[in-house]
Structures are given as structure tokens and as C-alpha cells.
Short mmCIF file of C-alpha atoms in Angstrom, two decimals:
data_model
loop_
_atom_site.label_atom_id
_atom_site.label_comp_id
_atom_site.label_asym_id
_atom_site.label_seq_id
_atom_site.Cartn_x
_atom_site.Cartn_y
_atom_site.Cartn_z
CA MET A 1 142.38 193.55 -0.67
CA ALA A 2 140.66 190.69 1.64
CA ASP A 3 139.94 191.32 5.07
CA PRO A 4 142.02 190.07 7.47
CA THR A 5 140.23 188.66 9.92
CA ILE A 6 137.66 186.65 7.30
CA GLY A 7 138.27 183.45 5.57
CA GLY A 8 140.77 182.09 9.16
CA ILE A 9 143.43 184.47 7.92
CA SER A 10 145.47 186.01 10.69
CA THR A 11 147.48 188.35 11.60
CA GLU A 12 150.80 188.74 13.14
CA GLY A 13 148.72 189.81 16.53
CA GLU A 14 147.37 186.62 17.05
CA LYS A 15 150.16 184.33 15.18
CA ALA A 16 151.95 186.14 18.88
CA LYS A 17 149.05 185.49 20.49
CA SER A 18 148.93 181.58 19.74
CA GLN A 19 152.75 181.56 20.28
CA ASN A 20 151.89 182.59 23.89
CA GLY A 21 149.80 180.04 24.37
CA GLU A 22 151.88 177.00 23.07
CA LYS A 23 154.04 178.23 25.47
CA LYS A 24 152.26 178.36 28.78
CA LYS A 25 150.34 174.86 27.70
CA GLU A 26 153.92 174.04 27.54
CA ASP A 27 154.67 175.48 30.73
CA LEU A 28 151.06 174.01 32.50
CA ASP A 29 151.93 171.95 35.11
CA PRO A 30 150.49 169.11 34.60
CA GLU A 31 149.92 168.58 38.59
CA PHE A 32 147.75 170.70 38.13
CA LEU A 33 146.09 169.58 35.47
CA SER A 34 145.66 166.79 36.41
CA CYS A 35 143.97 168.47 39.78
CA LEU A 36 141.94 170.71 36.78
CA LEU A 37 140.52 167.73 34.98
CA GLN A 38 139.42 166.31 38.58
CA PRO A 39 135.21 164.58 38.26
CA SER A 40 132.69 166.78 39.90
CA PRO A 41 129.77 164.89 40.72
CA PRO A 42 126.49 166.16 39.19
CA ASP A 43 125.03 167.76 42.41
CA SER A 44 127.96 169.03 43.65
CA ASP A 45 128.50 173.08 43.97
CA PRO A 46 130.53 174.61 42.18
CA ASN A 47 132.72 176.79 44.69
CA TYR A 48 133.71 173.89 46.39
CA ILE A 49 134.74 172.07 43.47
CA GLY A 50 136.53 175.12 42.99
CA ILE A 51 138.71 175.36 46.72
CA ARG A 52 139.26 171.64 46.00
CA ARG A 53 141.06 172.09 42.92
CA LEU A 54 142.78 175.03 44.58
CA LEU A 55 144.22 172.85 47.44
CA LEU A 56 145.00 170.03 45.22
CA HIS A 57 147.56 171.86 43.27
CA ARG A 58 149.18 173.19 46.90
CA LYS A 59 148.89 169.62 48.04
CA ALA A 60 150.82 168.63 44.76
CA GLN A 61 153.41 171.99 44.51
CA ALA A 62 154.07 170.72 48.81
CA GLY A 63 155.09 167.45 47.29
CA GLN A 64 157.29 169.12 45.02
CA LEU A 65 159.21 171.31 47.71
CA ASN A 66 159.19 167.75 49.62
CA ARG A 67 160.70 165.66 47.10
CA LYS A 68 163.55 168.43 46.62
CA VAL A 69 164.00 168.82 50.45
CA ASN A 70 164.70 164.74 50.19
CA LEU A 71 167.07 164.98 47.37
CA LEU A 72 169.30 167.85 49.25
CA VAL A 73 169.24 165.38 52.24
CA ASP A 74 170.40 162.46 50.63
CA ALA A 75 172.77 164.47 48.67
CA SER A 76 174.18 165.69 52.43
CA VAL A 77 174.42 162.06 53.78
CA ASP A 78 177.08 160.97 50.95
CA ASP A 79 178.85 165.08 51.98
CA GLY A 80 179.53 164.64 54.66
CA TYR A 81 178.55 165.56 58.49
CA ASN A 82 178.68 169.63 57.68
CA LEU A 83 175.69 170.55 56.00
CA GLN A 84 173.60 168.23 58.83
CA VAL A 85 175.01 170.60 61.60
CA ARG A 86 174.70 174.05 59.87
CA PHE A 87 171.16 172.91 59.44
CA SER A 88 170.42 171.96 63.06
CA GLN A 89 172.89 174.74 64.66
CA PHE A 90 170.58 176.78 62.57
CA MET A 91 167.53 175.69 63.68
CA MET A 92 168.53 176.09 67.03
CA GLN A 93 169.67 179.45 67.39
CA THR A 94 166.22 180.22 65.77
CA ALA A 95 164.33 178.19 68.31
CA GLY A 96 166.51 180.16 70.89
CA VAL A 97 165.52 183.54 69.19
CA LEU A 98 162.04 182.58 69.17
CA ALA A 99 162.34 181.32 72.71
CA GLY A 100 163.95 184.39 73.57
CA LEU A 101 161.58 187.23 72.62
CA ALA A 102 158.94 185.06 74.05
CA SER A 103 160.69 185.37 77.67
CA THR A 104 161.35 188.49 77.30
CA SER A 105 158.49 190.18 76.77
CA VAL A 106 156.66 188.06 79.67
CA LEU A 107 159.55 188.38 81.82
CA CYS A 108 159.86 191.66 84.28
CA GLN A 109 162.88 191.00 87.30
CA ASN A 110 165.76 194.04 88.20
CA ARG A 111 170.05 192.07 88.34
CA LEU A 112 169.47 191.75 91.47
CA GLY A 113 165.93 191.44 92.30
CA THR A 114 162.77 190.00 92.34
CA MET A 115 161.43 188.38 90.21
CA ASP A 116 157.93 187.77 89.93
CA LEU A 117 157.12 184.87 87.07
CA ARG A 118 153.56 183.80 88.30
CA SER A 119 151.93 185.15 85.16
CA SER A 120 154.75 184.77 82.84
CA SER A 121 154.53 180.21 83.30
CA ARG A 122 151.35 180.32 83.11
CA ARG A 123 151.23 181.46 79.43
CA LEU A 124 154.04 180.24 78.07
CA SER A 125 152.87 176.95 79.70
CA ARG A 126 150.37 176.82 78.05
CA THR A 127 151.93 177.73 74.64
CA THR A 128 154.45 174.32 75.90
CA SER A 129 153.12 170.65 75.32
CA LEU A 130 154.20 169.19 78.63
CA SER A 131 152.41 165.32 77.97
CA SER A 132 154.11 163.94 74.83
CA ILE A 133 155.80 161.45 75.73
CA THR A 134 157.55 160.31 72.16
CA SER A 135 161.66 159.14 72.51
CA GLU A 136 164.27 159.85 71.19
CA THR A 137 164.12 156.99 69.34
CA GLU A 138 160.34 155.67 69.91
CA HIS A 139 157.22 156.09 68.91
CA PRO A 140 154.73 157.48 71.60
CA ARG A 141 153.18 155.79 74.28
CA LYS A 142 149.38 156.07 74.32
CA LYS A 143 149.54 156.13 78.52
CA VAL A 144 151.29 158.57 80.58
CA GLU A 145 152.07 157.52 84.38
CA PRO A 146 150.49 159.45 86.57
CA ALA A 147 153.60 160.39 88.62
CA TYR A 148 154.94 161.50 85.94
CA SER A 149 152.00 164.58 84.69
CA PHE A 150 153.99 168.54 85.49
CA VAL A 151 151.72 170.85 86.17
CA GLY A 152 154.07 173.75 83.34
CA MET A 153 155.89 176.15 84.37
CA HIS A 154 156.32 177.00 88.26
CA CYS A 155 159.63 179.75 87.12
CA ILE A 156 162.12 181.15 84.64
CA PHE A 157 165.27 182.65 85.20
CA ASP A 158 167.25 183.86 82.69
CA GLN A 159 170.50 186.05 84.18
CA ALA A 160 172.72 184.65 82.27
CA LYS A 161 174.47 185.17 79.68
CA ALA A 162 176.20 181.81 78.99
CA MET A 163 175.63 178.13 79.04
CA VAL A 164 174.24 177.22 81.81
CA THR A 165 176.77 174.14 82.68
CA VAL A 166 175.84 172.86 86.51
CA ILE A 167 172.72 173.09 88.00
CA LYS A 168 171.54 172.17 91.83
CA PHE A 169 169.06 172.57 95.06
CA GLY A 170 171.14 173.52 98.67
CA ASN A 171 170.55 169.95 101.14
CA MET A 172 167.72 169.35 102.41
CA SER A 173 166.37 172.48 100.54
CA SER A 174 163.10 172.12 98.33
CA ASP A 175 163.58 175.78 97.72
CA LEU A 176 167.10 176.87 97.89
CA LEU A 177 168.56 176.74 93.78
CA ALA A 178 172.30 177.50 92.65
CA TYR A 179 173.75 177.06 89.21
CA GLY A 180 176.65 177.63 87.45
CA SER A 181 177.16 179.56 84.21
CA ALA A 182 179.95 179.23 81.13
CA ASP A 183 181.29 183.03 81.89
CA GLY A 184 182.22 182.21 85.84
CA ILE A 185 178.96 183.80 87.21
CA LEU A 186 177.00 181.84 89.97
CA THR A 187 173.84 182.46 91.00
CA VAL A 188 171.78 181.70 94.11
CA CYS A 189 168.08 181.52 94.13
CA ASN A 190 164.63 180.97 95.89
CA VAL A 191 162.45 179.53 94.36
CA SER A 192 159.49 179.67 96.50
CA ILE A 193 156.69 182.13 96.43
CA PRO A 194 157.93 185.24 94.24
CA PRO A 195 160.78 183.58 92.89
CA THR A 196 164.02 185.79 93.70
CA VAL A 197 167.41 186.34 93.55
CA LEU A 198 169.59 186.23 95.90
CA GLN A 199 172.86 186.30 95.05
CA GLN A 200 175.29 186.23 91.47
CA LEU A 201 178.96 185.21 92.29
CA THR A 202 181.21 186.25 90.74
CA GLY A 203 184.77 185.53 90.56
CA HIS A 204 185.74 182.53 88.12
CA THR A 205 186.92 183.67 85.30
CA LYS A 206 186.13 180.74 83.35
CA ASP A 207 183.68 177.80 82.95
CA VAL A 208 182.35 176.73 86.68
CA THR A 209 182.51 173.02 85.84
CA ASP A 210 180.45 172.02 89.55
CA PHE A 211 179.42 173.50 92.88
CA ASP A 212 178.45 171.68 95.71
CA PHE A 213 176.92 173.23 99.37
CA SER A 214 177.82 172.43 102.70
CA ALA A 215 175.77 170.97 104.72
CA ASN A 216 173.85 173.13 106.14
CA ASN A 217 173.52 175.42 102.65
CA GLN A 218 175.88 178.28 104.42
CA TYR A 219 178.52 178.07 102.47
CA ILE A 220 179.11 176.85 98.03
CA ALA A 221 182.33 175.57 96.85
CA SER A 222 183.22 175.56 92.80
CA ALA A 223 185.36 174.42 90.35
CA SER A 224 186.32 175.96 87.21
CA ILE A 225 188.78 175.65 84.28
CA ASP A 226 190.14 178.99 84.98
CA LYS A 227 192.35 176.18 87.50
CA THR A 228 191.34 176.74 90.76
CA VAL A 229 188.04 175.63 93.64
CA ARG A 230 186.47 178.76 95.87
CA VAL A 231 185.27 178.63 98.83
CA TRP A 232 181.89 181.28 99.11
CA ASP A 233 179.77 182.94 101.72
CA ILE A 234 176.30 182.15 100.87
CA SER A 235 174.25 184.93 103.08
CA LYS A 236 177.58 187.97 102.33
CA GLY A 237 178.00 186.90 98.75
CA LEU A 238 181.38 186.06 99.33
CA CYS A 239 184.60 184.56 98.08
CA ILE A 240 186.15 183.52 101.49
CA ARG A 241 188.62 181.40 99.87
CA VAL A 242 190.88 180.50 96.92
CA ILE A 243 192.41 177.62 96.65
CA TYR A 244 195.63 177.54 93.01
CA GLY A 245 195.70 174.32 91.05
CA VAL A 246 197.90 173.76 88.60
CA SER A 247 195.08 172.38 85.87
CA SER A 248 191.06 172.57 84.38
CA GLN A 249 189.13 171.45 88.38
CA LEU A 250 186.69 169.50 87.34
CA CYS A 251 184.01 167.87 90.09
CA ILE A 252 184.14 169.05 93.46
CA ARG A 253 182.14 167.68 96.48
CA PHE A 254 182.12 168.82 100.44
CA HIS A 255 182.19 165.35 102.88
CA PRO A 256 178.72 164.82 103.34
CA VAL A 257 180.34 163.50 107.28
CA ASN A 258 183.03 166.07 107.92
CA ASN A 259 182.19 169.15 106.26
CA ASN A 260 185.73 170.12 106.90
CA PHE A 261 186.95 168.25 103.63
CA LEU A 262 187.03 168.91 100.04
CA SER A 263 186.94 166.58 97.15
CA ALA A 264 187.68 167.45 93.70
CA GLY A 265 188.88 165.76 90.44
CA ASN A 266 191.09 167.43 88.06
CA ALA A 267 192.32 167.74 84.13
CA ASN A 268 195.68 166.62 85.69
CA LYS A 269 193.58 162.99 86.58
CA GLU A 270 194.29 163.36 90.39
CA ILE A 271 191.93 163.84 93.47
CA LEU A 272 192.66 165.49 95.37
CA VAL A 273 191.50 166.60 98.87
CA PHE A 274 191.80 169.84 100.78
CA ASN A 275 191.33 171.16 104.18
CA PHE A 276 188.43 173.84 103.63
CA SER A 277 189.18 175.59 106.82
CA THR A 278 192.63 176.61 105.88
CA GLY A 279 193.24 175.35 102.33
CA ARG A 280 195.61 173.48 102.35
CA THR A 281 196.24 170.12 100.16
CA ILE A 282 196.15 167.19 103.11
CA ASN A 283 196.00 164.20 100.26
CA LYS A 284 196.45 163.21 96.60
CA MET A 285 195.70 160.58 94.55
CA ALA A 286 196.83 160.00 90.27
CA LEU A 287 194.44 158.15 87.54
CA TYR A 288 194.93 157.09 84.33
CA SER A 289 192.26 159.43 82.79
CA GLU A 290 190.86 163.50 83.49
CA VAL A 291 188.87 162.82 86.50
CA THR A 292 185.45 164.57 84.95
CA ALA A 293 182.45 163.68 87.61
CA MET A 294 182.56 162.38 91.37
CA ASP A 295 180.04 161.59 94.29
CA HIS A 296 180.43 160.34 97.86
CA ASP A 297 178.68 157.68 99.52
CA HIS A 298 176.39 158.81 102.11
CA THR A 299 178.84 157.21 105.20
CA GLY A 300 181.91 159.35 103.52
CA GLN A 301 184.09 156.65 103.44
CA ILE A 302 183.75 155.87 99.53
CA ILE A 303 183.60 158.08 96.83
CA PHE A 304 183.43 157.53 93.06
CA CYS A 305 184.39 158.92 90.22
CA GLY A 306 183.98 158.88 86.20
CA ASP A 307 187.21 159.92 84.03
CA ALA A 308 187.60 160.97 80.33
CA GLN A 309 188.07 157.46 78.80
CA GLY A 310 184.27 155.51 80.08
CA CYS A 311 185.80 154.41 83.76
CA VAL A 312 184.06 154.20 87.88
CA TYR A 313 186.56 154.31 90.13
CA THR A 314 185.79 153.71 93.83
CA LEU A 315 188.10 155.39 95.77
CA THR A 316 187.50 155.07 100.06
CA MET A 317 188.34 157.31 102.39
CA ASP A 318 189.46 157.98 106.32
CA SER A 319 186.85 160.88 107.99
CA HIS A 320 189.03 161.79 109.48
CA THR A 321 192.52 161.57 108.21
CA GLY A 322 191.69 162.36 104.37
CA ALA A 323 194.07 159.83 103.76
CA LEU A 324 192.94 157.95 100.06
CA SER A 325 193.36 154.31 98.18
CA ARG A 326 191.68 152.82 95.24
CA THR A 327 190.06 149.57 96.14
CA HIS A 328 187.69 148.28 91.82
CA ARG A 329 187.95 150.49 88.13
CA HIS A 330 185.24 149.46 86.39
CA ARG A 331 186.89 150.06 82.32
CA SER A 332 184.38 151.05 80.01
CA LYS A 333 183.41 148.12 77.08
CA ALA A 334 182.97 150.83 74.35
CA ASN A 335 184.68 150.93 70.81
CA ASN A 336 184.89 154.05 71.59
CA PRO A 337 185.22 155.43 75.60
CA SER A 338 183.58 159.00 76.50
CA PRO A 339 184.19 161.33 79.33
CA ILE A 340 181.63 160.73 82.48
CA THR A 341 179.19 163.43 82.58
CA THR A 342 177.05 162.23 85.81
CA VAL A 343 177.31 160.41 89.18
CA GLN A 344 175.56 159.86 91.07
CA TYR A 345 175.00 157.86 93.99
CA ARG A 346 171.88 156.27 96.07
CA THR A 347 171.61 154.55 98.82
CA PHE A 348 168.34 152.06 98.19
CA SER A 349 166.54 150.66 95.20
CA LEU A 350 164.36 148.34 94.94
CA LEU A 351 166.27 147.03 92.17
CA ALA A 352 168.72 146.04 93.11
CA ARG A 353 167.48 146.07 97.11
CA GLY A 354 170.06 148.24 98.75
CA PRO A 355 172.67 151.26 97.19
CA VAL A 356 173.63 152.00 93.88
CA LEU A 357 174.98 154.06 91.27
CA LEU A 358 173.91 156.38 88.25
CA THR A 359 176.44 156.80 85.37
CA PHE A 360 176.51 158.74 82.13
CA SER A 361 178.91 158.74 79.51
CA ARG A 362 179.20 161.90 76.73
CA ASP A 363 178.22 158.88 73.82
CA GLY A 364 174.53 158.53 75.15
CA SER A 365 175.84 155.49 77.72
CA LEU A 366 173.40 155.09 81.17
CA SER A 367 174.83 152.69 83.53
CA PHE A 368 172.77 151.22 86.52
CA PHE A 369 175.20 149.51 89.26
CA SER A 370 174.16 147.76 92.43
CA VAL A 371 177.00 148.52 95.58
CA SER A 372 178.22 146.25 97.75
CA LEU A 373 180.11 148.54 100.84
CA GLU A 374 180.18 145.32 102.21
CA LEU A 375 183.82 144.74 98.86
CA GLN A 376 184.59 148.65 99.65
CA GLY A 377 182.33 149.67 96.67
CA TYR A 378 182.36 147.30 94.82
CA LEU A 379 179.95 147.85 91.03
CA THR A 380 178.01 145.36 89.79
CA VAL A 381 175.56 146.44 86.65
CA ARG A 382 172.22 145.53 86.80
CA CYS A 383 170.19 148.12 83.63
CA ALA A 384 172.13 149.12 81.34
CA LEU A 385 170.75 152.29 78.01
CA LYS A 386 172.31 153.55 75.06
CA LEU A 387 170.59 156.99 74.11
CA THR A 388 172.03 159.20 71.32
CA PRO A 389 175.36 160.18 71.68
CA ARG A 390 176.00 163.71 73.76
CA LEU A 391 177.37 166.69 71.80
CA HIS A 392 177.71 168.16 74.80
CA SER A 393 178.73 167.11 78.71
CA ILE A 394 174.21 166.34 78.77
CA ARG A 395 173.89 165.13 82.62
CA ALA A 396 171.21 162.75 84.24
CA SER A 397 169.75 162.30 87.66
CA PHE A 398 167.83 160.11 89.41
CA CYS A 399 164.36 160.42 89.70
CA PRO A 400 163.82 159.65 93.06
CA LEU A 401 159.81 160.34 94.90
CA LEU A 402 159.10 158.07 91.31
CA SER A 403 161.37 155.35 91.47
CA LEU A 404 159.83 154.16 94.38
CA GLN A 405 157.52 152.56 91.83
CA LYS A 406 158.62 149.58 89.85
CA GLY A 407 161.03 150.23 87.64
CA GLU A 408 164.47 152.09 87.96
CA TYR A 409 163.57 156.01 86.19
CA ILE A 410 165.59 158.13 85.22
CA VAL A 411 165.69 162.04 83.41
CA ALA A 412 168.20 163.15 81.22
CA GLY A 413 168.49 166.21 79.56
CA SER A 414 168.97 166.15 75.11
CA GLU A 415 170.39 168.12 72.28
CA ASP A 416 166.74 168.36 70.51
CA THR A 417 166.20 171.12 74.22
CA ASN A 418 163.86 168.28 75.22
CA VAL A 419 164.04 166.50 78.98
CA TYR A 420 163.80 162.54 78.32
CA PHE A 421 162.41 160.36 81.47
CA TYR A 422 163.67 156.93 81.19
CA ASP A 423 163.08 153.77 83.12
CA LEU A 424 165.75 151.53 83.22
CA THR A 425 164.56 147.98 83.06
CA ARG A 426 162.27 148.70 80.16
CA PRO A 427 165.20 149.45 76.97
CA LYS A 428 162.52 149.25 75.09
CA HIS A 429 159.94 150.99 75.69
CA ALA A 430 162.47 153.96 77.74
CA CYS A 431 161.48 156.70 77.22
CA VAL A 432 158.12 157.30 79.24
CA ASN A 433 157.77 161.09 79.54
CA LYS A 434 159.26 164.05 78.10
CA LEU A 435 159.11 167.88 78.61
CA GLN A 436 159.04 170.79 76.13
CA GLY A 437 160.32 174.24 77.12
CA HIS A 438 164.43 175.28 76.32
CA GLY A 439 164.92 176.63 73.04
CA TYR A 440 168.34 175.11 73.15
CA PRO A 441 169.95 172.03 74.45
CA VAL A 442 169.28 171.50 78.18
CA ILE A 443 172.49 170.16 79.89
CA GLY A 444 171.71 170.45 84.19
CA ILE A 445 169.19 169.13 85.61
CA ALA A 446 168.22 168.80 89.44
CA TRP A 447 165.52 167.10 91.95
CA ASN A 448 165.02 169.78 94.55
CA HIS A 449 164.59 167.76 98.25
CA GLY A 450 160.84 168.12 98.18
CA GLU A 451 160.16 166.45 94.72
CA ASN A 452 157.72 168.38 93.70
CA PHE A 453 160.35 170.61 91.24
CA LEU A 454 162.46 169.14 88.78
CA ALA A 455 165.40 172.03 87.60
CA SER A 456 166.29 172.17 83.89
CA SER A 457 169.26 174.90 82.47
CA ASP A 458 170.11 174.53 79.13
CA PHE A 459 172.77 175.77 76.52
CA GLY A 460 170.54 179.40 75.82
CA GLY A 461 171.65 180.70 79.74
CA THR A 462 168.36 180.19 80.23
CA VAL A 463 166.76 178.33 83.72
CA ILE A 464 163.36 175.72 83.86
CA VAL A 465 162.02 174.46 86.87
CA TRP A 466 159.12 172.62 86.22
CA LYS A 467 156.30 171.58 89.25
CA ARG A 468 155.64 168.23 89.76
CA GLU A 469 151.73 168.01 90.01
CA LYS A 470 150.53 166.49 93.15
CA THR A 471 149.64 162.89 92.65
CA LYS A 472 147.16 160.28 94.90
#
């Protein structure tokens, strides 16, 4: 019998091997094959050639994966908004968990005790980019203006177990900071070295929507969805008065001249004036929609209010009797008006050469008005900026010191976890800087009196105090 290995006659085992080889050739990635066939110079190093071919193969695989992801995203556009929302929620939760692990590993604190956060601030600031200037919709600019430089995080407070809805510094204070959260707790802190939690004020049963310091920073008046207004003695940490309402209380302010008056806006479309000493209602006025934001002018004679339909009202108030009268109404021109989250008055602006008003609404509309005090607070739009619409009640604020430069600068939170700085006078290149460090959407924004600290709060309950770099 002939030898099966002679004369090119193959056995069954060899047939199987040849079939497997042909199958492997069929399964071979053509892009990998093209990587193997890449020409190499005669004097090149064989090791270098092998590594280069391997990297080319990895790049081809990554390209394939990117194409699959793009197809999925395109399909999600056709299916609607749900897939993108789930993906963004997953990414925010993942970032929040990582940020929480980082902050938990470096922060040591007691429930109401002292917090030494200097070392943690240095550690976090090394891993956080603070000088990037990419806007939400625009390309990066080449130069950061000196006044917008921040040296890093001064301190972090993370006691809150729910979203921090509102944050403010005390009147004429550089160190006193307070913030309210969605679990009904108000936290009062001191941001001087070492940062300290002074009081945690508990009493509200639902979200704290707004609060305000008295002129001497001895008291805080807070509003909540639980339909109550509460007055707190900060030094004692006690609630000294509860004012019950019939609907959610959405915004509140002390009168800047007569601190015996409290003005509050509610979901019942009303502005009410309370007597601070007795808690009795002195006066009230009905508007057309829920009153979501408000502020006084420096004289206390004018109240500016924003409602759930994007309208801004001007009311006059008697500083002696608390009597109210409506003078002007500025309607939103948007097709689908959204609630106003910020109404902020300032006594002077270089751009307007007089008092100005800032409003910010949930659809991303920033509006800058000049205020005519001679015409009982008549508003004239000077400039406006359209940002990405917000899902949450995100707030904005003037940049006090920086606004003395050429331009009109605003700082605002965002859904993408960044703090953005805008110049309203340059709508095509509005974003001039951003701060990165939060793991959740940034809700609240506040400057201190010395203008060297900027505080921001987020959906996850974290408060970051940023330290501005000293300018010459």
C-alpha cells in the first residue's frame, strides 16, 4: 500500500487542518490583513515594524467600534429622546459616584464640627482643569482673561444628602455662606481657614426653594415647597417663627431698608408682604402666574419679580406701610415661555451707565435690562444671550468685580457639570471661561462680598468654593 505521506496524498487529519486554515483565512479581518501588508523600509527595525502593525490593527478596531456607536446614536435620534436621556443620566451618575469616592477619600469631617479641607482642595485641584474656556456650543478661545483665573478649590462641603437648590453668602460678608437643599435642610458655614459648618437648620419637610439673610446676618428667612416660610436665628440654630401658606413658597427677600418686612412669592400667583416681628400678612398682590424669582432694588421701593411664564414684573412698595402697586410688565417673546429662575438687581453697570437687572430662565435665555428708576423701574433690554435649555432650575449671577472691565460678564451653572462665564456683549463668542470639578449638574451660584470666592452647588449635594487668583 502506498505511504499516505508520499505523492501529495493527504490524510483525513490533514484535510481537517486545511479546512480550518481556509476558515481562518475567511474570518481574517481585511483591515488587519492590510495592516500586515504595510510596506516597510529595508533598513527599519523588525520590532518597530511589528509594534506599528499592531497599533494600526488596534486603530482599525477602534474605528469599527466608533462606526457602530455612531449608528446607534443615529438610530436613537430617530427613536426619540429617551436613549440619549438614559445615556446622559448614566454618565452623570457614574461621574457623581467617582466624584463622591474622591471627595470621601480625602475629606474628614464631623456632623457639625470643623472641616479641614486644605489638603483635599490641593489634591482635587491637581486633577481638575480650571482654565479651560470651551463654551457649551463654541470652539475654545486662545486666551483667558486674567480676571477669570482661579487658583483652585478653596474648600468643599458635602454634608447634603440631596440636591442643593440655592446658595448665598451673607450680606457684606466674605466668609459666611449658607445653602438650602431638597431635603429641607439649611446649612450655615464659615469658609475662612479652616472651613467650618456652623449650623444645620432642620424644620422644612420639603425642598428649600429660596432664602435670604437679614441686613445684620443674624437671621435667615427661608421658603419651601412645604407651603411655609420660616425665620431662623443663626447663632442659636433655632426656628423662631413659622408662617403657614396655602401653596408652595418659591422665593423670598428681606426689605433692604426696613428689615421688619419680608416679601415672598408663591405658587398661588401672589406676592405677599409679611411683618417679620409678628408673622402677619401686611399686603398681597395677585399676578398672572406662579412667582418663581424676585429681588429688591437698593432703595427697597421697587420689587422685580419673574414668573413661570417668563414674564418680569415691576412693583412699587411703600417702605413704611408695605403697600404694593404694579407698574410694568415685560413679557417673554419665546414661543414656549419657561419659568424664570434668577432675578438679580445691581446698582450700576458700565454698559448701561446706571442700574441694571439680570434674568435667567429655564429655556436658557439670559436677559440684561437697564432700569429706569425715574419711570418706576421701567425695563429696557440692552442685550440677551440664548444658552442650552435647562432641565433643572439652574441659576445665574452677575460677576461683580469682573463686570467693571469692558463687557458685561455673567456666571451660570449648567447641565454638563461645568460653571460657565459669559460676556453678554459678545453673543458670537460669549463664553470666556469655565470651571470643571462637579460631578452633577450645577444648580446654584453665588459670589462673596470680597469677590475672591465663588460658590457653586450641584444636583448631587456638593458645594465647591472656588478661590479666584489675585489680579494686579
